Coordinates of C-alpha atoms and ligand atoms in Angstrom, one line a residue:
Chain A
M1 CA 100.7 -45.3 65.1
C2 CA 103.0 -47.1 66.8
I3 CA 101.5 -49.9 69.1
N4 CA 104.4 -51.7 70.2
H5 CA 107.1 -49.8 72.0
N6 CA 110.0 -52.0 70.7
E7 CA 113.0 -51.7 68.8
T8 CA 111.1 -50.7 65.4
T9 CA 109.1 -48.1 66.8
T10 CA 111.6 -46.0 69.1
N11 CA 111.8 -43.2 66.8
P12 CA 108.5 -41.7 67.6
S13 CA 107.2 -38.9 65.2
H14 CA 107.4 -35.3 66.2
F15 CA 105.0 -35.6 69.5
E16 CA 103.9 -39.2 69.6
E17 CA 103.1 -40.8 72.9
S18 CA 103.4 -44.3 71.9
E19 CA 101.8 -45.6 75.3
Q20 CA 98.3 -44.0 74.4
A21 CA 98.4 -45.7 71.0
A22 CA 94.5 -46.2 71.6
A23 CA 93.7 -42.7 72.2
P24 CA 90.7 -41.4 70.6
A25 CA 91.3 -38.8 67.7
T26 CA 90.7 -35.4 68.8
H27 CA 88.7 -33.5 66.4
Q28 CA 87.2 -35.4 63.8
D29 CA 83.6 -34.9 65.0
I30 CA 83.3 -31.3 63.4
A31 CA 83.3 -30.6 59.9
W32 CA 85.4 -28.2 57.8
N33 CA 82.3 -26.3 56.8
D34 CA 80.9 -26.1 60.5
Y35 CA 84.0 -24.4 62.0
R36 CA 85.1 -22.6 59.0
E37 CA 82.3 -20.0 59.9
L38 CA 83.4 -19.4 63.5
I39 CA 86.9 -18.5 62.6
K40 CA 86.0 -16.2 59.8
G41 CA 88.1 -13.4 59.4
M42 CA 90.7 -14.6 62.2
R43 CA 94.4 -14.5 61.6
F44 CA 96.6 -17.3 62.8
F45 CA 100.4 -17.6 63.5
D46 CA 101.6 -21.4 63.5
P47 CA 105.1 -20.8 65.9
H48 CA 105.7 -24.5 65.1
I49 CA 105.5 -26.6 62.3
H50 CA 107.9 -28.7 59.9
M51 CA 106.7 -27.6 56.5
V52 CA 109.9 -29.3 54.8
S53 CA 107.5 -32.6 55.2
R54 CA 104.6 -31.2 54.3
T55 CA 102.9 -30.6 50.8
T56 CA 101.7 -27.5 48.9
D57 CA 98.4 -28.9 49.6
D58 CA 98.8 -28.1 53.1
Y59 CA 99.9 -24.7 52.5
Q60 CA 96.9 -23.7 50.4
A61 CA 94.5 -25.3 53.0
M62 CA 96.7 -23.3 55.6
H63 CA 96.3 -20.0 53.8
Q64 CA 92.5 -20.5 53.4
A65 CA 92.0 -21.1 57.2
G66 CA 93.6 -17.9 58.1
I67 CA 97.5 -19.0 58.7
V68 CA 99.2 -15.9 57.7
A69 CA 102.6 -16.7 59.1
L70 CA 104.5 -19.6 60.8
I71 CA 107.8 -20.6 62.3
E72 CA 109.5 -23.9 61.0
P73 CA 112.0 -25.0 64.1
A74 CA 115.2 -26.9 62.6
F75 CA 114.5 -30.6 64.0
W76 CA 115.1 -34.2 63.3
V77 CA 114.0 -35.0 59.6
G78 CA 113.0 -38.8 60.7
Q79 CA 116.3 -40.6 60.3
P80 CA 120.0 -39.6 61.2
R81 CA 121.7 -37.3 59.0
T82 CA 125.4 -38.9 58.2
G83 CA 127.3 -35.8 57.4
L84 CA 127.8 -32.1 57.7
S85 CA 126.3 -31.4 54.3
S86 CA 122.7 -32.7 54.9
F87 CA 122.9 -30.4 57.8
K88 CA 124.1 -27.6 55.8
D89 CA 121.5 -28.4 53.1
Y90 CA 118.6 -28.8 55.8
Y91 CA 119.4 -25.6 57.4
S92 CA 119.7 -23.6 54.0
S93 CA 116.3 -24.7 53.0
L94 CA 114.9 -23.5 56.0
V95 CA 116.0 -20.0 54.8
G96 CA 115.6 -20.7 51.2
W97 CA 113.5 -22.6 49.4
E98 CA 110.8 -23.4 52.1
R99 CA 110.9 -19.7 53.0
F100 CA 110.2 -19.3 49.1
R101 CA 107.5 -21.8 49.1
S102 CA 105.5 -20.6 51.9
S103 CA 105.6 -17.1 50.1
Q104 CA 103.9 -18.5 47.0
F105 CA 101.2 -19.5 49.5
G106 CA 100.7 -16.1 51.0
I107 CA 102.3 -17.5 54.1
K108 CA 105.2 -15.8 55.9
H109 CA 107.7 -18.3 56.8
Y110 CA 110.2 -17.5 59.6
C111 CA 112.3 -20.3 61.5
T112 CA 114.4 -21.0 64.5
M113 CA 117.9 -22.8 64.1
G114 CA 119.5 -25.3 66.5
L115 CA 120.9 -28.8 66.9
N116 CA 118.1 -31.2 67.9
S117 CA 118.7 -33.0 70.8
R118 CA 118.1 -36.6 69.3
E119 CA 121.5 -35.7 67.1
A120 CA 123.4 -33.8 69.9
N121 CA 124.3 -37.8 70.5
N122 CA 126.0 -38.3 67.7
E123 CA 128.8 -36.0 69.2
Q124 CA 131.5 -36.2 66.4
L125 CA 128.8 -34.8 64.0
A126 CA 127.3 -32.6 66.7
E127 CA 130.9 -30.8 67.1
Q128 CA 131.1 -30.2 63.4
V129 CA 127.2 -28.8 63.2
M130 CA 128.2 -26.4 66.2
E131 CA 130.9 -24.9 64.2
I132 CA 128.7 -23.7 61.4
L133 CA 125.5 -23.0 63.5
P134 CA 126.7 -19.4 64.1
L135 CA 126.5 -18.7 60.4
Y136 CA 122.9 -19.7 60.3
I137 CA 121.5 -18.1 63.6
Y138 CA 122.2 -14.5 62.3
K139 CA 120.3 -15.0 59.2
E140 CA 117.4 -12.8 58.2
G141 CA 114.1 -14.0 59.6
V142 CA 115.6 -16.5 62.2
V143 CA 113.8 -15.7 65.0
G144 CA 115.3 -18.1 67.7
I145 CA 117.5 -21.2 68.5
G146 CA 115.2 -24.2 68.4
E147 CA 114.0 -26.7 68.9
I148 CA 116.8 -27.5 71.6
G149 CA 116.7 -29.3 74.8
F150 CA 115.9 -33.1 75.8
D151 CA 115.2 -36.1 74.3
D152 CA 116.6 -39.1 76.0
Q153 CA 118.2 -36.7 78.7
T154 CA 121.8 -37.8 78.0
A155 CA 125.0 -36.1 78.9
A156 CA 125.6 -35.2 75.2
E157 CA 122.2 -33.8 75.0
E158 CA 122.9 -31.4 78.1
K159 CA 126.0 -30.4 76.8
Y160 CA 124.9 -29.1 73.4
Y161 CA 121.6 -27.7 74.9
R162 CA 123.9 -25.6 77.2
L163 CA 126.6 -24.7 74.5
Q164 CA 123.3 -23.5 72.3
L165 CA 121.7 -21.4 75.5
E166 CA 124.9 -19.7 75.2
L167 CA 124.8 -19.1 71.6
A168 CA 121.3 -17.9 71.9
K169 CA 122.4 -15.2 74.9
E170 CA 125.2 -13.8 72.7
A171 CA 123.0 -13.6 69.5
R172 CA 119.9 -12.1 71.8
L173 CA 117.8 -14.7 70.5
P174 CA 114.7 -16.3 71.9
V175 CA 115.0 -20.1 72.8
Q176 CA 112.5 -22.4 71.9
I177 CA 112.6 -25.7 74.0
H178 CA 111.6 -29.2 73.1
T179 CA 110.6 -31.1 76.0
P180 CA 110.7 -34.9 75.8
H181 CA 108.1 -37.6 75.4
R182 CA 109.3 -39.9 78.0
D183 CA 109.8 -38.5 81.4
K184 CA 108.2 -35.3 80.6
K185 CA 107.8 -33.4 83.9
K186 CA 111.5 -34.0 85.0
G187 CA 113.0 -33.0 81.5
T188 CA 111.1 -29.7 81.5
E189 CA 112.1 -28.9 84.9
R190 CA 115.6 -29.7 83.8
S191 CA 115.1 -27.5 80.8
M192 CA 114.1 -24.6 82.7
A193 CA 116.5 -25.1 85.7
I194 CA 119.5 -24.9 83.3
A195 CA 118.1 -22.2 81.4
I196 CA 117.9 -20.1 84.4
E197 CA 121.2 -21.2 85.3
H198 CA 122.7 -19.7 82.2
G199 CA 121.1 -16.4 83.1
I200 CA 118.4 -16.4 80.6
D201 CA 115.3 -14.3 81.2
P202 CA 112.4 -16.5 81.1
S203 CA 110.4 -14.3 78.9
W204 CA 112.9 -15.1 76.3
V205 CA 112.2 -18.8 76.5
I206 CA 109.2 -20.6 75.0
V207 CA 109.0 -24.0 76.4
D208 CA 106.9 -26.6 73.9
H209 CA 105.0 -29.7 74.0
N210 CA 103.4 -28.6 77.3
N211 CA 100.6 -30.6 79.2
E212 CA 98.6 -30.3 82.1
E213 CA 101.3 -31.6 84.3
T214 CA 103.8 -29.1 83.3
V215 CA 101.8 -25.7 82.4
K216 CA 101.5 -24.5 85.9
S217 CA 105.2 -24.8 86.6
V218 CA 106.1 -23.1 83.4
L219 CA 103.8 -20.1 83.8
D220 CA 104.9 -19.8 87.3
K221 CA 108.4 -19.4 86.5
G222 CA 107.7 -16.9 83.9
F223 CA 108.3 -18.9 80.8
W224 CA 106.2 -19.0 77.6
A225 CA 104.0 -22.4 77.7
A226 CA 103.4 -23.5 74.2
F227 CA 101.1 -26.4 73.7
T228 CA 101.1 -28.8 70.5
I229 CA 97.8 -30.1 69.1
Y230 CA 98.7 -33.3 67.8
P231 CA 96.4 -36.1 67.0
F232 CA 96.6 -39.3 69.3
T233 CA 99.0 -37.8 71.8
K234 CA 98.6 -36.0 74.9
M235 CA 97.3 -32.8 73.8
G236 CA 94.1 -32.8 72.1
N237 CA 92.4 -29.8 71.7
E238 CA 89.2 -30.2 73.7
R239 CA 91.7 -30.4 76.8
M240 CA 93.5 -27.4 75.4
V241 CA 90.3 -25.3 75.7
K242 CA 90.4 -26.4 79.1
V243 CA 93.6 -25.5 80.0
V244 CA 92.9 -22.1 78.4
E245 CA 90.0 -21.9 80.5
Q246 CA 91.9 -22.8 83.9
Y247 CA 95.1 -20.6 83.2
G248 CA 93.6 -17.8 80.9
P249 CA 95.5 -17.0 77.8
E250 CA 98.5 -14.9 79.2
R251 CA 102.0 -16.4 78.1
I252 CA 100.3 -19.5 76.3
M253 CA 100.6 -20.2 72.7
I254 CA 99.4 -23.2 70.7
N255 CA 100.9 -25.0 67.8
S256 CA 100.4 -27.8 65.3
A257 CA 104.3 -29.2 65.2
A258 CA 102.7 -30.9 62.1
D259 CA 105.8 -33.1 60.7
W260 CA 106.1 -36.2 58.8
G261 CA 104.0 -38.1 61.3
I262 CA 100.3 -38.2 61.5
S263 CA 99.7 -34.6 62.2
D264 CA 97.4 -31.8 61.2
P265 CA 98.6 -28.5 60.0
L266 CA 95.1 -27.0 60.5
A267 CA 95.6 -27.8 64.5
I268 CA 95.4 -24.1 65.1
P269 CA 92.6 -22.7 63.3
K270 CA 90.6 -25.9 64.2
T271 CA 91.4 -25.4 68.1
A272 CA 90.4 -21.6 67.5
A273 CA 86.9 -22.7 66.3
L274 CA 86.4 -25.3 69.1
M275 CA 87.3 -22.5 71.8
K276 CA 85.1 -20.1 70.3
M277 CA 82.3 -22.9 70.4
R278 CA 83.0 -23.3 73.9
G279 CA 82.5 -19.5 74.8
I280 CA 86.2 -18.5 74.9
S281 CA 86.5 -14.8 74.1
D282 CA 87.8 -13.5 70.6
E283 CA 90.3 -11.5 72.4
A284 CA 91.6 -14.9 74.2
I285 CA 91.7 -16.8 71.2
K286 CA 93.7 -14.2 69.2
L287 CA 96.2 -14.2 72.1
V288 CA 96.8 -18.1 71.9
T289 CA 96.8 -18.4 68.5
Y290 CA 98.6 -15.3 67.1
T291 CA 99.6 -12.3 69.3
N292 CA 101.6 -14.3 71.8
A293 CA 103.7 -16.0 69.7
I294 CA 104.5 -12.8 67.9
E295 CA 105.3 -11.2 71.0
A296 CA 107.7 -14.0 72.2
F297 CA 109.7 -14.8 69.0
G298 CA 109.3 -11.0 68.1
K299 CA 112.1 -10.1 70.4
S300 CA 114.4 -11.6 68.1
G301 CA 113.9 -8.1 66.0
Q302 CA 113.2 -10.2 62.9
I303 CA 109.5 -10.3 62.8
D304 CA 107.7 -7.1 61.2
V305 CA 104.1 -7.6 61.5
A306 CA 103.5 -5.4 58.5
D307 CA 104.8 -8.0 56.2
F308 CA 101.8 -10.4 57.0
E309 CA 99.3 -8.6 59.0
S310 CA 97.5 -7.4 55.8
G311 CA 98.3 -10.3 53.5
F312 CA 100.7 -10.0 50.8
S313 CA 100.8 -10.2 47.0
I314 CA 101.6 -13.6 45.5
D315 CA 103.2 -14.5 42.2
Q316 CA 103.2 -18.1 41.7
S317 CA 105.2 -17.6 38.7
E318 CA 108.0 -16.6 40.6
K319 CA 111.3 -18.7 40.7
F320 CA 113.7 -19.7 43.0
Y321 CA 117.0 -21.1 41.8
G322 CA 115.1 -21.6 38.3
N323 CA 112.6 -23.9 40.3
S324 CA 109.3 -22.9 40.6
I325 CA 106.6 -24.5 42.7
L326 CA 104.5 -25.3 39.7
R327 CA 105.1 -28.5 37.6
G328 CA 105.1 -28.5 34.1
G329 CA 102.0 -27.2 32.4
Q330 CA 100.3 -26.5 35.9
Q331 CA 98.3 -23.4 36.6
P332 CA 98.8 -21.4 40.0
S333 CA 95.9 -21.9 42.6
P334 CA 93.5 -24.9 41.4
V335 CA 90.1 -24.5 43.0
K336 CA 90.1 -26.7 46.1
E337 CA 86.3 -26.9 46.1
S338 CA 85.7 -27.9 42.6
I339 CA 85.0 -31.7 42.5
L340 CA 86.9 -31.7 39.1
I341 CA 90.6 -31.6 39.8
R342 CA 92.3 -30.3 36.7
Chain B
M1 CA 144.1 -5.9 45.5
S2 CA 145.6 -3.0 47.2
D3 CA 144.8 -1.4 50.7
L4 CA 143.7 1.8 49.0
V5 CA 140.4 -0.2 47.8
K6 CA 139.9 -1.5 51.3
E7 CA 140.6 2.0 52.8
K8 CA 138.1 3.6 50.4
L9 CA 135.5 1.1 51.1
R10 CA 135.9 1.6 54.7
E11 CA 135.5 5.5 54.3
I12 CA 132.6 5.1 52.4
I13 CA 131.0 2.7 55.0
T14 CA 131.9 5.1 58.1
R15 CA 130.1 7.9 56.1
H16 CA 127.0 5.9 56.2
I17 CA 126.7 4.5 59.9
S18 CA 127.0 5.3 63.6
P19 CA 130.1 5.4 65.9
S20 CA 128.7 2.5 67.7
E21 CA 128.2 0.7 64.3
E22 CA 131.5 1.5 63.4
A23 CA 132.7 0.0 66.2
W24 CA 131.2 -3.3 65.7
L25 CA 132.4 -3.7 62.5
L26 CA 136.0 -2.8 63.0
Q27 CA 136.0 -5.0 66.1
K28 CA 134.8 -7.9 64.0
A29 CA 137.3 -7.2 61.1
V30 CA 140.2 -8.0 63.2
A31 CA 138.3 -10.9 65.4
P32 CA 139.3 -14.5 64.6
P33 CA 137.6 -15.8 60.9
L34 CA 134.6 -17.7 62.6
E35 CA 133.7 -14.4 64.0
L36 CA 134.5 -12.5 61.1
M37 CA 132.3 -14.6 59.1
T38 CA 129.6 -14.7 61.7
A39 CA 129.6 -10.8 61.3
F40 CA 129.3 -11.2 57.5
V41 CA 126.2 -13.0 58.2
S42 CA 124.9 -10.8 60.9
C43 CA 125.4 -7.3 59.1
P44 CA 121.7 -6.9 58.9
R45 CA 121.2 -7.2 62.5
F46 CA 123.8 -4.7 63.2
L47 CA 123.7 -2.1 60.5
P48 CA 120.9 0.0 59.1
K49 CA 119.3 -0.9 56.0
R50 CA 119.8 1.6 53.4
I51 CA 121.6 2.3 49.9
V52 CA 125.0 3.6 49.6
A53 CA 125.8 6.9 48.0
P54 CA 129.1 6.8 46.9
E55 CA 130.8 10.5 45.5
E56 CA 132.1 10.4 42.0
A57 CA 135.4 10.4 43.5
D58 CA 135.0 7.3 45.3
E59 CA 133.9 5.4 42.4
W60 CA 136.6 7.1 40.3
T61 CA 139.5 5.8 43.1
L62 CA 137.4 2.3 42.9
S63 CA 137.8 1.8 39.3
T64 CA 141.3 3.0 39.0
E65 CA 142.5 0.4 41.4
V66 CA 140.1 -2.4 40.1
P67 CA 139.0 -1.6 36.5
G68 CA 135.3 -2.2 36.5
F69 CA 134.5 -2.6 39.9
S70 CA 131.8 -0.2 41.3
I71 CA 129.5 -0.2 44.1
T72 CA 126.8 2.0 42.8
G73 CA 123.2 1.0 43.8
W74 CA 124.8 -1.4 46.6
S75 CA 123.1 -1.7 50.1
L76 CA 125.1 -0.8 52.9
V77 CA 124.9 -4.0 54.1
R78 CA 126.4 -5.8 51.1
L79 CA 129.2 -3.0 50.9
A80 CA 130.1 -4.1 54.7
R81 CA 129.9 -7.5 53.9
V82 CA 132.4 -7.2 51.0
W83 CA 134.6 -5.3 52.8
L84 CA 134.5 -7.8 55.8
L85 CA 135.8 -10.0 53.3
T86 CA 138.8 -8.1 52.5
Q87 CA 139.7 -8.3 56.1
L88 CA 140.1 -12.1 56.2
D89 CA 143.7 -13.2 56.4
P90 CA 144.7 -14.7 52.7
S91 CA 148.4 -16.0 53.9
D92 CA 147.4 -19.5 54.4
K93 CA 145.6 -20.4 51.0
E94 CA 144.2 -23.6 52.1
V95 CA 142.5 -22.1 55.2
Y96 CA 141.5 -18.8 53.3
V97 CA 139.9 -21.0 50.5
H98 CA 137.9 -23.0 53.1
H99 CA 136.7 -20.1 55.0
I100 CA 135.3 -18.5 51.7
E101 CA 133.7 -22.1 50.6
T102 CA 132.1 -22.3 53.9
L103 CA 130.5 -18.9 53.4
F104 CA 129.2 -20.0 49.8
D105 CA 128.1 -23.2 51.1
T106 CA 125.8 -21.6 53.9
A107 CA 124.8 -18.6 52.1
E108 CA 121.3 -17.3 51.6
M109 CA 120.4 -15.1 48.6
N110 CA 121.5 -11.7 49.8
E111 CA 124.6 -13.4 51.2
L112 CA 125.6 -15.0 47.6
V113 CA 125.0 -11.5 46.2
A114 CA 127.6 -10.2 48.5
L115 CA 130.0 -13.0 47.9
Y116 CA 129.6 -12.7 44.0
S117 CA 130.2 -9.0 44.5
A118 CA 133.5 -9.6 46.0
L119 CA 134.8 -11.9 43.6
P120 CA 137.2 -9.3 42.1
L121 CA 138.5 -8.3 45.3
L122 CA 139.3 -11.8 46.9
S123 CA 142.7 -13.4 46.8
Y124 CA 143.2 -16.5 44.6
P125 CA 140.8 -15.5 42.1
E126 CA 141.2 -18.5 39.9
Q127 CA 139.6 -20.4 43.0
W128 CA 136.2 -19.1 42.4
L129 CA 135.6 -19.8 39.0
F130 CA 133.4 -23.0 39.4
R131 CA 131.2 -20.8 41.9
A132 CA 131.3 -17.7 39.4
T133 CA 130.1 -19.9 36.5
D134 CA 127.6 -21.8 38.5
A135 CA 126.2 -18.2 39.5
V136 CA 125.4 -17.9 35.8
R137 CA 123.5 -21.1 35.4
S138 CA 121.5 -20.0 38.5
N139 CA 118.0 -18.2 37.9
M140 CA 118.2 -16.5 41.1
G141 CA 117.8 -13.0 39.6
F142 CA 119.5 -11.2 42.1
V143 CA 122.4 -13.6 42.1
F144 CA 122.7 -13.6 38.4
D145 CA 123.1 -9.8 38.5
A146 CA 125.6 -9.7 41.0
I147 CA 127.8 -11.9 38.7
A148 CA 126.8 -10.6 35.4
L149 CA 126.1 -7.0 35.8
H150 CA 129.0 -4.3 36.9
N151 CA 131.3 -7.1 37.9
P152 CA 134.9 -7.5 36.2
Y153 CA 135.3 -10.9 37.4
P154 CA 134.1 -12.6 34.7
E155 CA 136.2 -10.6 31.8
K156 CA 139.2 -11.4 33.3
Y157 CA 138.6 -14.9 34.6
F158 CA 135.8 -16.5 32.4
S159 CA 136.5 -19.0 29.4
E160 CA 135.2 -18.1 26.1
L161 CA 132.3 -20.6 26.5
A162 CA 131.6 -19.3 30.1
W163 CA 131.7 -15.8 29.0
N164 CA 129.3 -16.3 25.9
Q165 CA 127.1 -18.3 28.2
L166 CA 126.9 -15.2 30.4
V167 CA 126.2 -12.8 27.5
L168 CA 123.3 -14.9 26.1
K169 CA 121.6 -15.6 29.3
T170 CA 122.1 -11.9 30.1
I171 CA 119.8 -11.2 26.9
F172 CA 117.8 -14.3 27.3
N173 CA 116.6 -13.1 30.8
D174 CA 115.9 -9.7 29.3
K175 CA 118.7 -7.9 31.7
P176 CA 120.6 -4.9 30.1
V177 CA 123.6 -6.6 28.4
Y178 CA 125.6 -3.1 28.2
L179 CA 125.9 -3.4 32.2
I180 CA 128.2 -6.3 31.5
E181 CA 132.1 -5.4 32.1
G182 CA 134.2 -5.8 29.1
L183 CA 131.6 -6.6 26.8
E184 CA 133.5 -5.0 24.0
N185 CA 136.8 -6.5 25.1
R186 CA 135.5 -10.1 25.0
A187 CA 133.5 -9.8 21.7
N188 CA 134.3 -12.8 19.7
E189 CA 133.2 -14.6 16.3
K190 CA 131.5 -17.6 18.0
L191 CA 129.3 -15.2 20.0
A192 CA 128.5 -13.1 17.3
L193 CA 127.2 -16.0 15.1
T194 CA 125.3 -17.6 18.1
L195 CA 123.8 -14.1 18.5
S196 CA 122.5 -14.4 15.0
D197 CA 121.1 -17.9 15.6
F198 CA 119.4 -16.6 18.5
A199 CA 117.9 -13.8 16.9
H200 CA 116.7 -15.8 14.0
E201 CA 114.7 -18.1 17.0
R202 CA 113.1 -14.9 18.1
W203 CA 112.0 -13.5 15.1
A204 CA 110.5 -16.8 14.2
A205 CA 108.5 -16.7 17.4
G206 CA 107.3 -13.2 16.6
R207 CA 109.5 -11.3 19.2
S208 CA 112.6 -9.3 19.2
V209 CA 116.0 -8.9 20.2
P210 CA 117.4 -5.9 22.5
P211 CA 119.2 -3.7 19.8
G212 CA 122.2 -3.0 22.1
V213 CA 123.5 -6.8 21.2
W214 CA 124.0 -6.1 17.8
K215 CA 127.2 -3.9 19.0
L216 CA 128.8 -7.5 19.5
T217 CA 128.7 -8.4 16.1
S218 CA 130.1 -5.7 13.8
K219 CA 133.8 -6.7 14.2
F220 CA 132.9 -10.0 12.7
M221 CA 130.5 -9.0 9.9
N222 CA 130.0 -11.7 7.2
T223 CA 127.3 -12.2 4.6
T224 CA 125.1 -14.3 7.5
L225 CA 125.2 -11.1 9.4
L226 CA 124.7 -8.8 6.8
G227 CA 121.5 -10.5 6.0
D228 CA 120.6 -10.0 9.6
M229 CA 121.5 -6.2 9.1
Q230 CA 119.1 -6.2 6.1
Y231 CA 116.3 -7.8 8.1
L232 CA 116.8 -4.9 11.0
F233 CA 117.0 -2.1 8.4
E234 CA 113.6 -3.3 7.2
S235 CA 112.3 -3.8 10.6
G236 CA 109.5 -1.6 12.0
R237 CA 111.2 -0.7 15.1
P238 CA 113.4 2.6 14.6
E239 CA 115.7 1.3 17.3
D240 CA 116.5 -1.9 15.1
R241 CA 117.1 0.2 12.4
Q242 CA 119.6 2.2 14.5
A243 CA 121.4 -0.6 15.7
A244 CA 122.0 -1.9 12.2
A245 CA 123.4 1.5 11.1
L246 CA 125.6 1.8 14.0
V247 CA 126.8 -1.9 13.2
C248 CA 127.3 -1.3 9.5
H249 CA 129.3 1.8 10.1
E250 CA 131.8 0.3 12.4
A251 CA 132.1 -3.0 10.4
T252 CA 135.2 -3.1 8.2
F253 CA 133.3 -5.6 5.6
P254 CA 132.6 -3.6 2.5
S255 CA 129.3 -4.5 1.7
A256 CA 128.1 -3.1 5.2
N257 CA 129.2 0.0 4.1
Y258 CA 127.3 0.0 1.1
L259 CA 124.1 -1.4 2.8
L260 CA 124.4 1.6 5.1
A261 CA 124.7 4.2 2.1
K262 CA 121.2 3.2 1.0
Y263 CA 119.6 4.5 4.1
S264 CA 121.3 8.1 3.9
D265 CA 119.3 9.5 6.8
L266 CA 120.6 7.2 9.3
E267 CA 124.1 7.1 7.8
K268 CA 124.4 10.8 8.3
S269 CA 123.5 10.6 11.7
V270 CA 126.0 8.0 12.7
K271 CA 128.8 9.5 10.8
S272 CA 128.0 13.0 12.7
G273 CA 128.1 11.2 15.8
Q274 CA 124.4 12.1 16.5
L275 CA 123.5 8.5 17.2
T276 CA 125.6 6.3 19.3
W277 CA 125.4 3.1 21.0
A278 CA 124.4 5.1 24.1
D279 CA 120.8 5.8 22.6
L280 CA 120.3 2.0 22.8
E281 CA 121.1 1.4 26.0
H282 CA 117.9 1.5 28.4
Ligands
ZN1 ZN1 109.3 -29.7 66.3

């Protein structure tokens, strides 16, 4: 995606590593039909995906691939928000429309709430956001404070990171940490050190966007290590397989972090298939693609596996605020395999 | 609103929760506004999920203090949220309104239900008129129910136009119109005639109208409505015929009484009090 690290490309998508622009695609050499068989019957939980920037086609594909639940962390929407109202609308959409839309495709939708690091640098607005944040973090289905942490590692980022750690402690919610793209190792260490300084139990903290450089330290300190499988960036899924081979499946989880960038909402099922091909046990696959995320974020008391474990009934004719996901004359769930799109 | 209502609500809540849950709630009720508002949001995390079972005496007290107000069928969380709102200090109007507006702005569906349920108890009632009429436009079922059914706020504060919209939308959404508070008090000619139009549309589409709604027309009987009564009497649905009989009996329009006389069985059961509107409320 971005070739030059210049002025026009300094706002990378969710997990872009601009220096590695020429990195090869990570999982294009196996076809859907090949891996679909390998993961048949498996259930997946994507603990980090930004559905607000995805389409309903993605929801359908995710449901078909076995994703039964997901967590949408509050994050950057691609351009800075100019006022409190747009934060309110965004947060409300995470517990409102997006949750409803997801339910219409048989996927249980949770979210984490927070002020993202990038926008923490607009201190005037950040202050206002912090005022209303408590009204969002306690809502039903909010499973953590996230994604928070560092981006440019500025003083303002640190200030709001610390304030939100205190909020998490008070609300007894897990923390989902976004680690920076630049100077990742230092940023990760600093995030963890500050969390410990605030007296937060590492088993309540999910450190996200890890790589081979950070994983050992994160696991050694007792934190959860989440990995983002995002095309053209540091963590492709072949390397992910090696990480699991080396460190085992304990306290490791994978996610797609799919957003408005070139990303893949099927990153988890695809990686699961690859793990299966490479001989990783079903048990280990289940831990890193399902169980660990539920255990970590379940500390919020907001996840009831009964809500999604055996599927739930979908009525696509239901409405939210009078709006349906169906546009005029559409029929629910067209058959995707058909060559005719009616 | 009197302190008696707050006291009564608290008493009912207390009966449904443990001492530690009660301690949490009481502490939040006297906390600074933002903390109280946060407690409003977080009730489901701290209180049990159950439906409250008010005693008859409770409901009697409540409806004596605030006519039409009822908590039957409420969840404990909804009740606790409404009670917390009554604990917000209303002395500074601007601050008070700002807090309530913030809660509306940031609310998810169940919070909206609690907010609309609380309208009859809030200070500065005219301030919430826009929110309340907006809720009628929303098609979120639970939110609509919270403002339209068993809620005395619309009867007291809605304009005729907004009131009529509320009634029509209730019928349109196939919700029980008789659960609207003040239905008879706010009957008006415009609504009666709009109902007639609405019925004609439905009949043209081969559909029917809930029989109970005809109750709203008896005071405004005229030749147009009389035609509708004739249609109902000839309908194959017994409840349509019963509705027509009740309307014609109540109407002071002489032709209506003559029309009723043609159906002597129905006339008899209405006049004897054997048939009432309550028979059509389902
Ligand atoms: Zn993210």
